[in-house]
């Protein structure tokens, strides 16, 4: 326990790094996932802009990357990141890995939530003369907003999970903190403290998302 | 020139699986709708009626043929131009299809925003529409808090927002109970009479057609199998599909089971007399029977009103001296269509 008190500034830094990785990963991965999921939904057969080629290709891409265990994806992406952004380690690499890992999963979550919007509602908007693009932004996404919030909360937990692994590629955060000071120095209290902080973080996130979804779905 | 001119229109969906037959949802349909009419399109599910109206606002493109809406040929028109055309055609749905993410006000506002109407003008129009459908006090209610009939009222207000000349009603009352169905039909009648909107009503409920349509179009397997003014179609249905539909409302000859039940209590001669023409009154028929001392009793049937004209089928039990009954049946047949009931 004394060790935990000693490490309090390292713990705080690790917490900030985790928040940074989560925020970055969730924002960029979330946006990318929104684009992927929406594209999957609108291009499907019977969708509002059916396009077999795009739909099949995108499905193949998603199905290729999504099942890769995250720790392997993170190291596997290192050479590519080095070629594109000049570095394959540190928090930059960590963000890239998290964004990549999150985008495809979030894409599927978004697609699933959009499916729950009754197609007749989209048809009604089209019947009023709204363009397909307008229908996506002013009807499809707003109608799915409540479930999307819950979907992103689910993704948030997954992203927190991912940020614990990026120590492998030199990323910081609570995961790295726990492995460095807890696991390698045989001090379970340090590990448990990191776990406790993660639990609080996840609880807060989920709680906020539930409240927001309730507000949106309040009918 | 009719407001809607459908000529030789076909809609074929490619087969879902390789080797399967393509689906002919609409085949060789010709149909004209005059401005100000209420046309009822009747058919069982899968008859192609929903597809047909979706061809009119081009939610589905026709495979071949010509569709003119207010003089504009819409088959083959660009998506951009179609969006313009659609703003002149309102549509309401069985499941209402309201935007649950918006209030009543927001739902009615949506088509106005799409049409680029300025905010102040939108506000005035929305207030006017909500007053018209009787929901002025519900403007800021979320649509999920409304009853079914209120939702359809919002649907109607939303569909009329851009002052369309045409309203397409796709099974608009099928999710409502009989009482609220009447409410919605009354509202549609006002939309037609007060605002001059031409209405295409798709339904499988004959009662809806009877109470609202000026003209009836019957569809089966993608084709129009019968078409005519409402009274004519109801009183003299020609096609078997039409006859089945009309029977849901008024039975002409009682069916076997009913005859059996009647026979248990009535052993006289049964004949069904059909009134389809107001020039022959029921009293003239009854007078013929009375004149020949034939006792009669009404055992089955009914009279219906369509567009203010009555038609009906009455099954009578006739008793008395067989020769006089024969004579009476002969005299009645000269007046109205008379059928023996086995």
XYZ file of C-alpha atoms in Angstrom, chain A residues 40-51 119 122 126 132:
16
model
C -22.663 -0.563 -44.653
C -26.286 0.251 -43.853
C -27.160 2.474 -46.806
C -25.429 0.309 -49.428
C -27.066 -2.957 -48.386
C -29.628 -4.511 -50.733
C -32.917 -2.698 -50.255
C -31.133 0.165 -48.488
C -31.548 3.784 -49.498
C -28.460 3.763 -51.754
C -27.874 0.104 -52.605
C -24.413 -0.613 -53.950
C -37.423 1.682 -42.996
C -36.882 6.806 -44.163
C -37.951 10.354 -49.220
C -30.704 10.500 -49.706
